[in-house]
CSV table of C-alpha atoms in Angstrom, one decimal:
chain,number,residue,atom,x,y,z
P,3,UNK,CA,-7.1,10.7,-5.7
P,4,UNK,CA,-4.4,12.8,-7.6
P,5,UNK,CA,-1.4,14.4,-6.1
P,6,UNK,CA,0.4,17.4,-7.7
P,7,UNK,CA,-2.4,16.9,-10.3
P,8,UNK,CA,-1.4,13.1,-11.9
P,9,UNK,CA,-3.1,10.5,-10.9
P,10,UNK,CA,-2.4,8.0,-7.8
P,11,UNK,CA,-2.2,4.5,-8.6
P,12,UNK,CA,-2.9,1.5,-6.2
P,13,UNK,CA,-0.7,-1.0,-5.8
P,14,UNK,CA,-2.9,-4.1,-4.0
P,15,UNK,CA,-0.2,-6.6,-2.7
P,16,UNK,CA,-2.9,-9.1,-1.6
P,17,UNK,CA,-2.5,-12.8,-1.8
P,18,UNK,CA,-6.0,-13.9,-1.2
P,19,UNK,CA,-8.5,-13.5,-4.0
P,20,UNK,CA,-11.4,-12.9,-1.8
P,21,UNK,CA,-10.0,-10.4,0.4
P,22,UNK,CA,-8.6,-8.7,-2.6
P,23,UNK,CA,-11.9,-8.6,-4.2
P,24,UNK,CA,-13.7,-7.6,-1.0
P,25,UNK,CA,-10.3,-4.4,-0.4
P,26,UNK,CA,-11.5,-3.4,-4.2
P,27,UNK,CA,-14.8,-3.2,-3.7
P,28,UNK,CA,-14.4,-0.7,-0.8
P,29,UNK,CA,-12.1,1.3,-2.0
P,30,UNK,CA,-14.6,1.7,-5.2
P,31,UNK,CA,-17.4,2.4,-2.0
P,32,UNK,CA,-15.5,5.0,-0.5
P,33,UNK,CA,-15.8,7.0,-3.9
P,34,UNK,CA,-12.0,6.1,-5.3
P,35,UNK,CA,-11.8,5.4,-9.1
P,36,UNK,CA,-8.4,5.4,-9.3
P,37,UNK,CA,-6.4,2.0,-11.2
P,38,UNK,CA,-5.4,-0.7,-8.6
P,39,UNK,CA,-2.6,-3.2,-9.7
P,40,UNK,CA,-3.2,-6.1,-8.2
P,41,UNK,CA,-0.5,-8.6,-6.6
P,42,UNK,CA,-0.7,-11.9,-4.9
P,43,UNK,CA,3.6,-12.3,-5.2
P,44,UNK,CA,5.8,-9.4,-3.4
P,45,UNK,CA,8.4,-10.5,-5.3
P,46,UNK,CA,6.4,-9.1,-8.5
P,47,UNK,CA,5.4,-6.0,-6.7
P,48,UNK,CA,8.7,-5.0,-5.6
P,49,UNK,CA,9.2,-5.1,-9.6
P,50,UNK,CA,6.5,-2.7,-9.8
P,51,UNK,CA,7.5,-0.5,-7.3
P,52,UNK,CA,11.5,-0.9,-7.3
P,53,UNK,CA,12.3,-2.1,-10.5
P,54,UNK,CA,13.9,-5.5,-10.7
P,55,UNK,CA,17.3,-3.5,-9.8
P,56,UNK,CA,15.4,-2.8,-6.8
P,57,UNK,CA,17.3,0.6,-7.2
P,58,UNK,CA,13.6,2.4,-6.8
P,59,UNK,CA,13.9,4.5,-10.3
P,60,UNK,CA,10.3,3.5,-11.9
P,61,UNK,CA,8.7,4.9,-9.2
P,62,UNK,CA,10.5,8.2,-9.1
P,63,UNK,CA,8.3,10.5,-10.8
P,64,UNK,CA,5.0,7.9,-9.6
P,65,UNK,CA,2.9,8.4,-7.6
P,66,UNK,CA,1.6,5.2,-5.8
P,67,UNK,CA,-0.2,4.4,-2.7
P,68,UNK,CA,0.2,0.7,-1.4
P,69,UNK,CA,-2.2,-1.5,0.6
P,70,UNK,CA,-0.4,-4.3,1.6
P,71,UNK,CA,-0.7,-7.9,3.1
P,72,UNK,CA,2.1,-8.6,5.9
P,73,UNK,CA,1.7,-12.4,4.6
P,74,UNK,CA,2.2,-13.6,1.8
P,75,UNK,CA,3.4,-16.8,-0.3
P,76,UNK,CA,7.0,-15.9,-1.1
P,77,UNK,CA,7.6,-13.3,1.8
P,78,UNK,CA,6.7,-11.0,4.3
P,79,UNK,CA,5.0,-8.0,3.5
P,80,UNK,CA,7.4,-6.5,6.7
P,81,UNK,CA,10.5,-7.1,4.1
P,82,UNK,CA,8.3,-5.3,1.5
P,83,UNK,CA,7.6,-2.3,3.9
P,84,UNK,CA,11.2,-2.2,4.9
P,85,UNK,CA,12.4,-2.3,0.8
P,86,UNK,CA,9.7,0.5,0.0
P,87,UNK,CA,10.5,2.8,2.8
P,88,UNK,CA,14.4,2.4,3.1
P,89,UNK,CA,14.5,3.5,-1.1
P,90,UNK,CA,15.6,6.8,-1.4
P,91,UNK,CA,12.7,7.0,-4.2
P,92,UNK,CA,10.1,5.6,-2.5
P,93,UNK,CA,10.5,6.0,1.2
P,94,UNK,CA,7.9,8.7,1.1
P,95,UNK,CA,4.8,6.1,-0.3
P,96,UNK,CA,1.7,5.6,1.7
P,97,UNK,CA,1.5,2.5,2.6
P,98,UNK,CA,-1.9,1.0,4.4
P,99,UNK,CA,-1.3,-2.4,5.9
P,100,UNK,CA,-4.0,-4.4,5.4
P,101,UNK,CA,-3.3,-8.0,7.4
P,102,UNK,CA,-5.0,-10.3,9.7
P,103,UNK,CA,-2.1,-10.0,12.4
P,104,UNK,CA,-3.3,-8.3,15.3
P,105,UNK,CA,0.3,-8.6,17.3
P,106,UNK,CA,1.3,-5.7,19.1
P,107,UNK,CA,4.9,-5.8,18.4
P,108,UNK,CA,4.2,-6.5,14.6
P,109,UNK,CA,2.2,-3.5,14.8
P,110,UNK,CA,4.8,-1.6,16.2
P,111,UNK,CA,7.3,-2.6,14.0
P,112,UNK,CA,5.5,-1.6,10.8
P,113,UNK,CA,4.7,1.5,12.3
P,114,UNK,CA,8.7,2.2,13.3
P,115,UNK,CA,9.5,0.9,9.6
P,116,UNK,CA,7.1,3.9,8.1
P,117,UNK,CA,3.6,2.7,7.5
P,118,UNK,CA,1.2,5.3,7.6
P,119,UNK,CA,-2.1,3.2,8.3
P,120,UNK,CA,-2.6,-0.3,10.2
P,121,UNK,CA,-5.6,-2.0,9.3
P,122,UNK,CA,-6.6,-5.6,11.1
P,123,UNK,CA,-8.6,-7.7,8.8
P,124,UNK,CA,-11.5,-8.8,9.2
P,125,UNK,CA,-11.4,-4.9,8.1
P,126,UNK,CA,-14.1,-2.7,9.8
P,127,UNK,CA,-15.1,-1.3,6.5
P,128,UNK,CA,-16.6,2.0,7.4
P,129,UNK,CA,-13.1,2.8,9.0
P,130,UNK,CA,-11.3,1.1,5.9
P,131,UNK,CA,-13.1,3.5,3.2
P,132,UNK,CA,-12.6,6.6,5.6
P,133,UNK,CA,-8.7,6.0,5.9
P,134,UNK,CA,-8.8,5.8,2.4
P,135,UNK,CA,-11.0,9.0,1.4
P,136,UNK,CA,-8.5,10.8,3.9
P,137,UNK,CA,-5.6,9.7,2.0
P,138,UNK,CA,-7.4,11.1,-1.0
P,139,UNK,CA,-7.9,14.0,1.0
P,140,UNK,CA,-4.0,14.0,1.8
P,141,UNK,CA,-3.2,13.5,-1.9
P,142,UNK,CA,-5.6,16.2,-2.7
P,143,UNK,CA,-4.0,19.0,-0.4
P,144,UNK,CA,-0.7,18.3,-0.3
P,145,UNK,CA,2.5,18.2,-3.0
P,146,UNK,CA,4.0,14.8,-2.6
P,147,UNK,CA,8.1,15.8,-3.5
């Protein structure tokens, strides 16, 4: 996956080593070779992504695509969402939730908050690798400002 010609990074924000494992070796099935950065803490992430400012400026000239976990250890991958997509530098990420809550208003919300994909886990995995082959697609077609 590239975008304006550099390279999209993953950012995995996945607390569970087996589902991370499981994420990684479908996103490699689906034909993506790009680096994932793996997280189990969104506290650590948000450095990633943010900055430890949290004022967003790392990421400016990045570009990074997000599969998160709504729960995790030390807080809710909502707040995370919320953080990536209220940042003036960020707020134009693709972020694919990847979580084992099915709730309808949870849903919802992370839809309303700017997620671009919803994925229930246990993750139907043909869908999974096509959502992400169409982001590539995405990447691949259009100029992410």
């Amino acid at each position: 996956m590239k975008a304006s010609g550099q390279e999209v990074t993953i950012v995995m924000i996945e607390d569970d080593e087996g589902h991370a494992r499981l994420i990684e070796k479908n996103v490699r099935r689906a034909g993506v070779n790009n680096e994932i950065v793996p997280f189990t803490l969104g506290n650590k992430a948000l450095d990633y992504i943010l900055g430890e400012n949290r004022d967003g400026l790392p990421s400016k000239d990045r570009y990074l695509l997000v599969l998160l976990d709504l729960n995790l250890p030390d807080m809710s991958g909502i707040d995370i969402l919320e953080k990536i997509k209220t940042n003036e530098h960020t707020r134009r990420m693709p972020v694919v939730v990847l979580t084992t809550t099915d709730d309808e208003r949870e849903i919802q919300k992370c839809y309303d908050l700017g997620a671009n994909v919803y994925i229930t886990k246990p993750v139907d995995y043909d869908g999974f690798a096509t959502a992400i082959r169409n982001l590539g697609l995405f990447f691949s077609v259009i100029q992410v400002p």
